Tab-separated table of C-alpha atoms and ligand atoms in Angstrom:
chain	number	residue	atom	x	y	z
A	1135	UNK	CA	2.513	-9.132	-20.991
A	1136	UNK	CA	0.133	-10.788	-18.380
A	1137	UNK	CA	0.183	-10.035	-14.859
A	1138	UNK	CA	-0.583	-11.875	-11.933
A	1139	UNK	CA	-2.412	-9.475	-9.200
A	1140	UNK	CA	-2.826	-10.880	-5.612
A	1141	UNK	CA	-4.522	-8.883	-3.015
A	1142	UNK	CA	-4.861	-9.733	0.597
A	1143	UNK	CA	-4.058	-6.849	3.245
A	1144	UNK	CA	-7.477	-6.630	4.580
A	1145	UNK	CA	-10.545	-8.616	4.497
A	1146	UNK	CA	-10.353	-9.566	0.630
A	1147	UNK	CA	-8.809	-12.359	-0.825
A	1148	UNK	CA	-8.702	-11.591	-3.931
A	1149	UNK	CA	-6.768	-12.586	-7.243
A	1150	UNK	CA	-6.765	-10.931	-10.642
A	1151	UNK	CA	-4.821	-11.625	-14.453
A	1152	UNK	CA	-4.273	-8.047	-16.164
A	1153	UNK	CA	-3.381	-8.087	-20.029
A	1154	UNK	CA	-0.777	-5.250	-20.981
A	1155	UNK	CA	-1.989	-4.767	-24.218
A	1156	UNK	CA	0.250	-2.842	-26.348
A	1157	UNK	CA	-1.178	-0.712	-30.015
A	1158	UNK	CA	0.124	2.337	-32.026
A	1159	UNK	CA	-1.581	4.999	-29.333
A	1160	UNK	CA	0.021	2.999	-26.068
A	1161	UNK	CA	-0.705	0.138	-23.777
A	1162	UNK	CA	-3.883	-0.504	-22.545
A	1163	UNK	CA	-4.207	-2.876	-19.235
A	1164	UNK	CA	-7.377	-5.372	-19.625
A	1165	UNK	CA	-8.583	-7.299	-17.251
A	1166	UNK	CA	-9.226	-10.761	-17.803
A	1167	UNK	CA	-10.116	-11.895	-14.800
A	1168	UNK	CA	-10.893	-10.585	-11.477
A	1169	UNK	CA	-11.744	-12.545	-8.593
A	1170	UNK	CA	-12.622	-10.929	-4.945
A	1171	UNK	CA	-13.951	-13.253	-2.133
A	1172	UNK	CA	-14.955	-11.010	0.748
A	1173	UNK	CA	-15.108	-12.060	4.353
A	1174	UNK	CA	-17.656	-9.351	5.326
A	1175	UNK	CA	-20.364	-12.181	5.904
A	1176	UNK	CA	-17.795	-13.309	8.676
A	1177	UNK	CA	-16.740	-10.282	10.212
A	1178	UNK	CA	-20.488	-8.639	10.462
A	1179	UNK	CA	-21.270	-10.699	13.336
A	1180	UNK	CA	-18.221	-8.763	15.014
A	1181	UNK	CA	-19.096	-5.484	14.006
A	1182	UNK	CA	-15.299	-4.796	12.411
A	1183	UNK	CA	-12.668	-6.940	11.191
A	1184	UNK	CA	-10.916	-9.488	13.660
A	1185	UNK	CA	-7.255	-9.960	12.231
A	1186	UNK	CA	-7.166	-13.729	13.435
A	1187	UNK	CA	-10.501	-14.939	11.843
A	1188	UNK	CA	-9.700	-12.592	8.872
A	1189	UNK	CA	-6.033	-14.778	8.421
A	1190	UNK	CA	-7.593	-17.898	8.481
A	1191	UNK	CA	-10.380	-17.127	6.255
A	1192	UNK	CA	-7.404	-15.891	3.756
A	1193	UNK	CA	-6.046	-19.113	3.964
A	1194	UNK	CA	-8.912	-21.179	3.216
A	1195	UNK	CA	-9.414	-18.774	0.239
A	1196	UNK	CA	-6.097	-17.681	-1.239
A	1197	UNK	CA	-5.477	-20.927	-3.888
A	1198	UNK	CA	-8.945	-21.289	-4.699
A	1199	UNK	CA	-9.560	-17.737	-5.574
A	1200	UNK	CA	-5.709	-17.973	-7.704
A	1201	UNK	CA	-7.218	-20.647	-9.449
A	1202	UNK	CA	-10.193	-18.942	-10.455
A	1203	UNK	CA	-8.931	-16.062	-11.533
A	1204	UNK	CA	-6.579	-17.936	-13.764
A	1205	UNK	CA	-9.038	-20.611	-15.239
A	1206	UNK	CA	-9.436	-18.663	-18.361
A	1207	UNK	CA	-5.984	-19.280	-19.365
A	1208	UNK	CA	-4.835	-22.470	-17.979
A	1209	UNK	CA	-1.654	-22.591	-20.818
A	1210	UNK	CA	-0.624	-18.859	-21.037
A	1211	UNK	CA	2.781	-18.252	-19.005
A	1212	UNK	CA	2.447	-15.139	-16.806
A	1213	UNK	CA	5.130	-12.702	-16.829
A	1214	UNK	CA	5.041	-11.296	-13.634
A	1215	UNK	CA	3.135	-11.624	-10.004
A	1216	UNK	CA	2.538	-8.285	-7.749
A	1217	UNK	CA	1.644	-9.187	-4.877
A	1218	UNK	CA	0.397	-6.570	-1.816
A	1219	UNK	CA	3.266	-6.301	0.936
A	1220	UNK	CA	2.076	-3.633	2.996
A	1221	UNK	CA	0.399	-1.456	4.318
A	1222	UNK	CA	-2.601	-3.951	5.821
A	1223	UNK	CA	-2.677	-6.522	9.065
A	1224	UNK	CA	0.584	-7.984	9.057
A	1225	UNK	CA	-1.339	-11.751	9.785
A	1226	UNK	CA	-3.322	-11.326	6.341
A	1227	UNK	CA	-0.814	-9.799	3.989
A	1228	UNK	CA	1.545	-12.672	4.862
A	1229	UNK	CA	-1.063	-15.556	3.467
A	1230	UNK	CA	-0.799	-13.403	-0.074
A	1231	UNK	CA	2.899	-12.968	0.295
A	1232	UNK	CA	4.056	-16.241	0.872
A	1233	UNK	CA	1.738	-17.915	-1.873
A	1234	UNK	CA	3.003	-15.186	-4.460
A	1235	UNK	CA	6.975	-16.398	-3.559
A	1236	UNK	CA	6.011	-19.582	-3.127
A	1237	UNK	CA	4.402	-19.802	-6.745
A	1238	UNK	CA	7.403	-17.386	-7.913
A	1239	UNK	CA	9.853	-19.587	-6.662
A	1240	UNK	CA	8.108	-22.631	-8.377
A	1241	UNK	CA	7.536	-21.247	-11.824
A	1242	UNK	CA	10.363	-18.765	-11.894
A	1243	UNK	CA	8.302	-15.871	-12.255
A	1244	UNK	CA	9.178	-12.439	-11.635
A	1245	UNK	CA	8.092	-10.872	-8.387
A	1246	UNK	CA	6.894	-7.571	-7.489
A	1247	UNK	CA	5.922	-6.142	-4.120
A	1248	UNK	CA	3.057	-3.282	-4.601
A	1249	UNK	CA	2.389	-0.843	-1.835
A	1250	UNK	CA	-1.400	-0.986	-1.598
A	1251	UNK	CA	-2.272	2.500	-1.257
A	1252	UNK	CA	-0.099	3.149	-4.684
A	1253	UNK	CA	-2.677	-0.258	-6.091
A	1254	UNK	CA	-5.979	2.109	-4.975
A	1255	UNK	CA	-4.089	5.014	-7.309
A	1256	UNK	CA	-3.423	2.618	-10.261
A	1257	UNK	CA	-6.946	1.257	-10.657
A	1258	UNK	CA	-7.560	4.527	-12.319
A	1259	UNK	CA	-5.499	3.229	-15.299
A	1260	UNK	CA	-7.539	-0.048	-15.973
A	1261	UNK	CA	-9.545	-0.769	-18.757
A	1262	UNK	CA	-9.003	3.081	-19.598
A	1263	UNK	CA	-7.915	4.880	-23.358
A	1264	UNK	CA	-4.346	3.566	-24.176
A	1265	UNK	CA	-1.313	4.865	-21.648
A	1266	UNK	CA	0.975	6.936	-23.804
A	1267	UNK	CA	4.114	9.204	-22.803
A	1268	UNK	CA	1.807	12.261	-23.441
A	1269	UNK	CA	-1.182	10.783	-21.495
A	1270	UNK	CA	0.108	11.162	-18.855
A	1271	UNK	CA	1.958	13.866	-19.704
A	1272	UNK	CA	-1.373	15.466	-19.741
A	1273	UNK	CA	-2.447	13.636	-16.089
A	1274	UNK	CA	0.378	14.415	-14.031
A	1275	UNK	CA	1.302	16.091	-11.919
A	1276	UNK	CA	-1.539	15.172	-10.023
A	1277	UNK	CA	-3.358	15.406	-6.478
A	1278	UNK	CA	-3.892	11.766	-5.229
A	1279	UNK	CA	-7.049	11.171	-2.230
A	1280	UNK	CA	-6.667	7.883	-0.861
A	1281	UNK	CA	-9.563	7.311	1.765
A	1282	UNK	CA	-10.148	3.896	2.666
A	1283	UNK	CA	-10.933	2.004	5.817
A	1284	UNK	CA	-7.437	2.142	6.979
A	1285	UNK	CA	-6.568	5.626	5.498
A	1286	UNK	CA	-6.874	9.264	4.813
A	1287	UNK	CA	-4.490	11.127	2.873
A	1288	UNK	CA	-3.458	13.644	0.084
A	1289	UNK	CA	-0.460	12.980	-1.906
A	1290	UNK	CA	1.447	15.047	-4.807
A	1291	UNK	CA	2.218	12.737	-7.264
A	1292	UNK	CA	4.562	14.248	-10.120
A	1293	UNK	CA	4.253	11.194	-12.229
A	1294	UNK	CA	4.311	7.216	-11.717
A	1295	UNK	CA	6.539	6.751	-9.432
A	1296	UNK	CA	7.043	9.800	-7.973
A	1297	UNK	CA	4.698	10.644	-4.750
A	1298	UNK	CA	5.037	12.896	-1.897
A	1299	UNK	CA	2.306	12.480	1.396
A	1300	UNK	CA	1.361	15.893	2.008
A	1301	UNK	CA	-1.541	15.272	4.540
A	1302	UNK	CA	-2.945	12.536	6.402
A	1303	UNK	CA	-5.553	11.423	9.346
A	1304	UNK	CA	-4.492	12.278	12.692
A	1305	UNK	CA	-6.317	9.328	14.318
A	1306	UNK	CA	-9.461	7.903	12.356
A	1307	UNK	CA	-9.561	7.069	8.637
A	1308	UNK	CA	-13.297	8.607	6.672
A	1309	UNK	CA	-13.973	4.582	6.184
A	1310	UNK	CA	-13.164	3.886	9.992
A	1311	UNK	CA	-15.302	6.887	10.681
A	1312	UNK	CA	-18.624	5.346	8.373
A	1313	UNK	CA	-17.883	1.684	10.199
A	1314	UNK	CA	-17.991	3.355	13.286
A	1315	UNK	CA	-20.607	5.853	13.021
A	1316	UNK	CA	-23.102	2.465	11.887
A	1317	UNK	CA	-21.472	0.570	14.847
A	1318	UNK	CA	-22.642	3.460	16.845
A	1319	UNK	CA	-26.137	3.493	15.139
A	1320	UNK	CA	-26.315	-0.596	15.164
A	1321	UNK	CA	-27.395	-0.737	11.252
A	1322	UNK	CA	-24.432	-2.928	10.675
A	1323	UNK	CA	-21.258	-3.896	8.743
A	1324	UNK	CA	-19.633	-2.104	7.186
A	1325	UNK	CA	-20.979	1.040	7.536
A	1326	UNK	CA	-20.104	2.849	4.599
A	1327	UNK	CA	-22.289	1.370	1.919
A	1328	UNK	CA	-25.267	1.235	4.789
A	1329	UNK	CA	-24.544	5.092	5.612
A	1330	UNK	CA	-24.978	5.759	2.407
A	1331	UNK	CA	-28.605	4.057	1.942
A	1332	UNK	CA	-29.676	4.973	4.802
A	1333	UNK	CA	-28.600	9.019	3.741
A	1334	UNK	CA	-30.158	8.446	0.421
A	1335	UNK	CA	-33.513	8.109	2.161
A	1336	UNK	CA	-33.147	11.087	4.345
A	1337	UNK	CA	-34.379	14.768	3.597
A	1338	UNK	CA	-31.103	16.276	5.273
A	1339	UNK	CA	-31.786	19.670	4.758
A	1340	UNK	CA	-35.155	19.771	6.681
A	1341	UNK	CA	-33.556	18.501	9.462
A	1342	UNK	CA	-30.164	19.544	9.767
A	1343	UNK	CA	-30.777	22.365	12.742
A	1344	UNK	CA	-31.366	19.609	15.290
A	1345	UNK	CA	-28.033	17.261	13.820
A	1346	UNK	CA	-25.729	19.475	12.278
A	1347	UNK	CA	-22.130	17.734	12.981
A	1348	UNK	CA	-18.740	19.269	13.150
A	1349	UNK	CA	-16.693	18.925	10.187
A	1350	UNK	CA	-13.026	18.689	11.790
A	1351	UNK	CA	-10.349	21.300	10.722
A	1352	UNK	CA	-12.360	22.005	7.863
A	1353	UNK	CA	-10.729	25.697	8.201
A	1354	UNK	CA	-7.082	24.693	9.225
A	1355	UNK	CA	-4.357	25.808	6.278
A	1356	UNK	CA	-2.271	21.909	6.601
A	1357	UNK	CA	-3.571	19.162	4.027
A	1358	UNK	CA	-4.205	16.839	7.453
A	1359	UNK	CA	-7.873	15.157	8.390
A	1360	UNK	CA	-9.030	13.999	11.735
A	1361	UNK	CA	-12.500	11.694	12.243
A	1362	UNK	CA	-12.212	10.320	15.699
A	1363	UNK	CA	-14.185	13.943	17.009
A	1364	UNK	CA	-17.050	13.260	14.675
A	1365	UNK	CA	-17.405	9.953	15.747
A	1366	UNK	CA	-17.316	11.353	19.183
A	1367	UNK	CA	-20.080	13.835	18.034
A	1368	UNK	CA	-22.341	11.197	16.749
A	1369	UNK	CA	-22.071	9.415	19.977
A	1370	UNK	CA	-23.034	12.659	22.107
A	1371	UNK	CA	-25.910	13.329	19.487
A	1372	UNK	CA	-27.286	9.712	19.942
A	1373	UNK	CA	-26.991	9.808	23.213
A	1374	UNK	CA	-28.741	13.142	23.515
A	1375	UNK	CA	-31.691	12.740	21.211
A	1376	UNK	CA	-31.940	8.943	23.105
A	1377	UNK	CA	-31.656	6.538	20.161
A	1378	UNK	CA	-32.291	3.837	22.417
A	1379	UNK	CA	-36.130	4.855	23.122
A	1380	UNK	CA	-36.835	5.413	20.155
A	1381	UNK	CA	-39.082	2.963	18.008
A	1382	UNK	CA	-40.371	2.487	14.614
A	1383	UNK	CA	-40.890	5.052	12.099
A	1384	UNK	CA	-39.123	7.952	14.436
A	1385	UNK	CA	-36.150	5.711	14.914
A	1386	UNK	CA	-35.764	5.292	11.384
A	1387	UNK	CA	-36.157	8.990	10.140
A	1388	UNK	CA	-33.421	9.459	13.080
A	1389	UNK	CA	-30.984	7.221	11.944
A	1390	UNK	CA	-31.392	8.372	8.399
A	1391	UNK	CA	-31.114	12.016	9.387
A	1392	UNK	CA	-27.706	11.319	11.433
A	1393	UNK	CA	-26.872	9.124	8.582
A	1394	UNK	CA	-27.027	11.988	5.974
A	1395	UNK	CA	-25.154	14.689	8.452
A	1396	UNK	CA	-22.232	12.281	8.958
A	1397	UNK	CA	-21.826	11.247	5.718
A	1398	UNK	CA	-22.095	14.946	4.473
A	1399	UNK	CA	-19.758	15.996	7.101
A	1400	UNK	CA	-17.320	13.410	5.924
A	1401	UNK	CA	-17.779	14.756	2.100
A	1402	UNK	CA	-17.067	18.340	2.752
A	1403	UNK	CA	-13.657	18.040	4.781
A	1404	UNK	CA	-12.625	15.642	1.934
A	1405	UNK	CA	-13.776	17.944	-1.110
A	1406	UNK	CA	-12.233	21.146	0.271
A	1407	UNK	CA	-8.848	20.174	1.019
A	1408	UNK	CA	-8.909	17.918	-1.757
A	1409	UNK	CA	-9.633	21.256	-4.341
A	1410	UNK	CA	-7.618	23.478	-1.942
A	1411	UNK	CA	-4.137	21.100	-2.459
A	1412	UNK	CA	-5.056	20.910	-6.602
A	1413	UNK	CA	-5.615	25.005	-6.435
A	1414	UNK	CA	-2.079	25.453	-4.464
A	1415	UNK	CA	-0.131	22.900	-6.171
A	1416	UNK	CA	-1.329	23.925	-9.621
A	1417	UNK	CA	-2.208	20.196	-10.507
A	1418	UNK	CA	-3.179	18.960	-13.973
A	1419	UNK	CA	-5.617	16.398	-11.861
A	1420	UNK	CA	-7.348	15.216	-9.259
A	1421	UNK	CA	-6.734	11.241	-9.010
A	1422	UNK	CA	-9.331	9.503	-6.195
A	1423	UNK	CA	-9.015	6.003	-4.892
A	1424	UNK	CA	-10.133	3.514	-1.964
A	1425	UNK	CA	-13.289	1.889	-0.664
A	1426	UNK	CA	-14.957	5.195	0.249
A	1427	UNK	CA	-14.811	6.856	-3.442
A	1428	UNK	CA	-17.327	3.837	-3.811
A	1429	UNK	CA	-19.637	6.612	-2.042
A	1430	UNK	CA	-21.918	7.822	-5.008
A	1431	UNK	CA	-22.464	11.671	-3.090
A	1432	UNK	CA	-18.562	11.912	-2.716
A	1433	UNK	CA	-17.735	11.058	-6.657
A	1434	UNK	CA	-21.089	13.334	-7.230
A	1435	UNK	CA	-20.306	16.344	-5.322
A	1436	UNK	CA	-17.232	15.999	-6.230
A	1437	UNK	CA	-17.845	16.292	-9.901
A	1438	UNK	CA	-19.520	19.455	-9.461
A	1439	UNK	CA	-17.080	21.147	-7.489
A	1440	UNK	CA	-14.261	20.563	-10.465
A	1441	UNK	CA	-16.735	21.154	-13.096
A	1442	UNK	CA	-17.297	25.185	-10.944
A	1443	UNK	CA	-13.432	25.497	-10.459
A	1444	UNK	CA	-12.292	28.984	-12.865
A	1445	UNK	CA	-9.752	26.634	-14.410
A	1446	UNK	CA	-10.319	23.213	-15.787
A	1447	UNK	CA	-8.742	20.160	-14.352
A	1448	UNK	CA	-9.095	16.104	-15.049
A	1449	UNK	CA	-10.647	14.170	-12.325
A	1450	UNK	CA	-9.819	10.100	-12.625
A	1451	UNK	CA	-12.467	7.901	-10.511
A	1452	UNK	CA	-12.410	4.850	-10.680
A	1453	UNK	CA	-15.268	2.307	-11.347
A	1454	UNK	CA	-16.806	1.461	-8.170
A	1455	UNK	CA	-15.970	-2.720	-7.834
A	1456	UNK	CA	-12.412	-0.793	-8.447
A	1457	UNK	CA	-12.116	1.719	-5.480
A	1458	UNK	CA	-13.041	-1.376	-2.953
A	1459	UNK	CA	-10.123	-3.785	-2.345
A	1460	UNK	CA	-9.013	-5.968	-5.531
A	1461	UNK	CA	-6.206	-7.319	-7.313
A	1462	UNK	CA	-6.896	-5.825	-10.741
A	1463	UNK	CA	-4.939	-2.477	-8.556
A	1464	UNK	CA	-2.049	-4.620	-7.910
A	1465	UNK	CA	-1.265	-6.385	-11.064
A	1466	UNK	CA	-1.898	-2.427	-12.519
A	1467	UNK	CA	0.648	-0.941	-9.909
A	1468	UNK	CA	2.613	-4.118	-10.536
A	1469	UNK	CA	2.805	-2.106	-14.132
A	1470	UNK	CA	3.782	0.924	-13.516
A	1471	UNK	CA	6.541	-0.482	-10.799
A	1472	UNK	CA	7.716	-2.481	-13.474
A	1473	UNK	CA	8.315	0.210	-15.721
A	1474	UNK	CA	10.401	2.762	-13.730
A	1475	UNK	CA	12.802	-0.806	-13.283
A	1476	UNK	CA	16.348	-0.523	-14.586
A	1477	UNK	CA	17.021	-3.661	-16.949
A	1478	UNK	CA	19.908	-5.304	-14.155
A	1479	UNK	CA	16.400	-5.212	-11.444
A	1480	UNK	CA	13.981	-6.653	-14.350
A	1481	UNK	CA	16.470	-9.625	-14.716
A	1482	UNK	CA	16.968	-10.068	-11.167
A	1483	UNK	CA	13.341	-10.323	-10.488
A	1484	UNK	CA	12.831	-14.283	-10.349
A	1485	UNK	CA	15.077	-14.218	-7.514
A	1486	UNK	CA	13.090	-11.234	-5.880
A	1487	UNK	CA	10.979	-13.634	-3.930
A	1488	UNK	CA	13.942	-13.990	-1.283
A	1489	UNK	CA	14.087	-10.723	-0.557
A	1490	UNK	CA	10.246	-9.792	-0.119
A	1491	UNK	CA	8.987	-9.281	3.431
A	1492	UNK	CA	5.616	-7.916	4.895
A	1493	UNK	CA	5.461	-4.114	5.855
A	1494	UNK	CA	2.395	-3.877	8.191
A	1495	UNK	CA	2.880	0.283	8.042
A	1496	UNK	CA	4.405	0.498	4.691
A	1497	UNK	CA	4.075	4.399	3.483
A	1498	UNK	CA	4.293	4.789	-0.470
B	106	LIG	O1	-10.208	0.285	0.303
B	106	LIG	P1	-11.065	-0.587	1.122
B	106	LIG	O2	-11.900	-1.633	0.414
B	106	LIG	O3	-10.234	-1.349	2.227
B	106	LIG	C1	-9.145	-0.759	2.871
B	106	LIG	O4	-8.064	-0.688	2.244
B	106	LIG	O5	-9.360	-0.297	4.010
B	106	LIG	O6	-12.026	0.374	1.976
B	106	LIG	C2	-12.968	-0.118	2.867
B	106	LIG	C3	-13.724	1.049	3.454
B	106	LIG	C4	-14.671	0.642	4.581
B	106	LIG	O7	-14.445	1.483	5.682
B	106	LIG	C5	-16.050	0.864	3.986
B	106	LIG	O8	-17.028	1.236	4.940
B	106	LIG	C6	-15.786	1.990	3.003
B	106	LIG	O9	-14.531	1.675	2.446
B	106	LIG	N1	-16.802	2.044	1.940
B	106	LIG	C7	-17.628	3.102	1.767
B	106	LIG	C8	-18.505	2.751	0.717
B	106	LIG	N2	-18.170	1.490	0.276
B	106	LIG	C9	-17.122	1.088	1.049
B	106	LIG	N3	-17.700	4.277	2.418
B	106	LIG	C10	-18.646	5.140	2.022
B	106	LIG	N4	-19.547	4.883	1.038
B	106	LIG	C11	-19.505	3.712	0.355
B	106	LIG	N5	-20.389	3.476	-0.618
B	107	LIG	ZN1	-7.777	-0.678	0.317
């Protein structure tokens, strides 16, 4: 089975062919191709993403970057497209949408509309050891973290398919809260991967008395996040140690040091309500995705803190080109959707593309 992935919620345009390979221990979904044009060279000047200029750009992009990703198999019929409906900026998901009916409608292929957030969970199945009944037998249930630039949140997931939300950001996403935070610092866009260089450099620990940040409701017993206060905290702290007058080699060791606090701040509300969830639900795993796993201290610390646990638990990470935005996610959530169908939905699927529509706040 080959599967058409198109991704385009955001500030990716992206396009991806997945192989379902099938052998005696299960399937095993390859990835032939995997094509992501980012418009971050666009948006930078901006400081965040502009949902206009982001639309257009996706246009420009969208059948170009199809193309690509299916050059190396110009003759091979694809059985089905999944295509992102929601959630994302309603302006840019429609670009993918209407290309994936459009080429559905064409070619008569099956259609599937992925959730994204459910795409960031999947990419922890791709390119992995062959999925089996007991597989994931052994996986699930599982805790899910999503944290990406639009959102924060903890799900229960008792097996594909099958997910309950059981926490979420009150205002600010962790991703929204790194873009911010360098925004704040003027080191650039986006602020995640810059946070995290610039924290890399920075001995933390000698410094922390003069920059220790909050880490919001770190302590409270519900599964929820909130990042808009830290942000607010940063801005205080710049403010009060006078970023602006600062110069050179001070400046520098500053913005590291603030760099390092936020990012560790960040890292320990995630981790322990993350463990806390897998302790109370009694979880077989612990199943990250999103643009922030990407964060090397996160998937580190992480680590450790499952390795100390009293009773032993999987964690599934996912490479990092696969917790950023991507179509490889869809086409593999574009799997698993496929496989909970009834036989009457499978065959009604060329005709799917009527139905599809774009759900800005779609929840999974
Ligand atoms: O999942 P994603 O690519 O797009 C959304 O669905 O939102 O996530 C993008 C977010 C951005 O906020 C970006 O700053 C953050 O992921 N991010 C990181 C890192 N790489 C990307 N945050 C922390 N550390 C990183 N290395
Ligand atoms: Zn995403």
């Amino acid at each position: 089975m080959l599967i058409l992935g198109i991704e385009s919620s955001c500030d990716e345009t992206a396009a991806s062919l997945l192989r379902v390979k099938p052998s005696k221990r299960g399937i095993t979904l390859k990835i032939l191709s995997n094509i992501v044009w980012s418009q971050t060279s666009i948006h930078r000047q901006y400081g965040g993403i502009v949902p206009e200029v982001a639309a257009r750009a996706h246009i420009g992009k969208i059948l170009p970057v199809i193309k690509e990703a299916l050059e190396p198999l110009s003759n091979l019929k694809i059985d089905l497209i999944a295509v992102t409906n929601g959630p994302g900026l309603v302006t840019s998901l429609l670009v993918g949408v209407e290309v994936a009916k459009t080429l559905s409608y064409a070619r008569r292929i099956p259609l599937l509309p992925i959730n994204h957030l459910s795409g960031h969970i999947y990419a922890n199945f791709i390119d992995k050891s062959p999925i089996s009944p007991s597989h994931l037998q052994n996986i699930f249930p599982a805790i899910c973290l999503i944290v990406s630039g639009g959102h924060t949140e903890l799900g229960l997931m008792k097996k594909p398919g099958q997910y309950k939300k059981i926490g979420q950001t009150r205002d600010d996403a962790a991703g929204e809260c790194f873009d911010k935070t360098a925004k704040l610092l003027d080191i650039g866009y986006p602020g995640g991967p810059i946070i995290a260089r610039y924290a890399a450099k920075s001995d933390r620990k000698a410094e922390i008395r003069n920059f220790e940040l909050p880490r919001p409701m770190l302590k409270s017993k519900d599964f929820d996040f909130s990042f808009s206060g830290l942000k607010t905290a940063v801005l205080y702290l710049v403010k009060r140690q006078k970023l602006s007058q600062k110069i050179g080699k001070e400046k520098t060791k500053f913005i590291r040091a603030v760099c390092a606090e936020t990012q560790q701040a960040i890292i320990d509300v995630l981790i322990a309500k993350t463990i806390r969830a897998a302790r109370q639900f009694k979880v077989k795993s612990i199943i990250l995705g999103g643009g922030v796993v990407a964060n090397s201290q996160l998937r580190k610390q992480l680590e450790i803190n499952v390795y100390n646990l009293p009773f032993q638990i999987n964690l599934l990470i996912p490479p990092k080109n696969l917790c950023t935005d991507n179509a490889a996610m869809i086409a593999a959530a574009g799997y698993f959707k496929y496989q909970n169908l009834k036989t009457k939905e499978i065959n009604n699927l060329t005709n799917n593309w009527r139905k599809i529509k774009v759900k800005p706040n779609l929840e999974i």
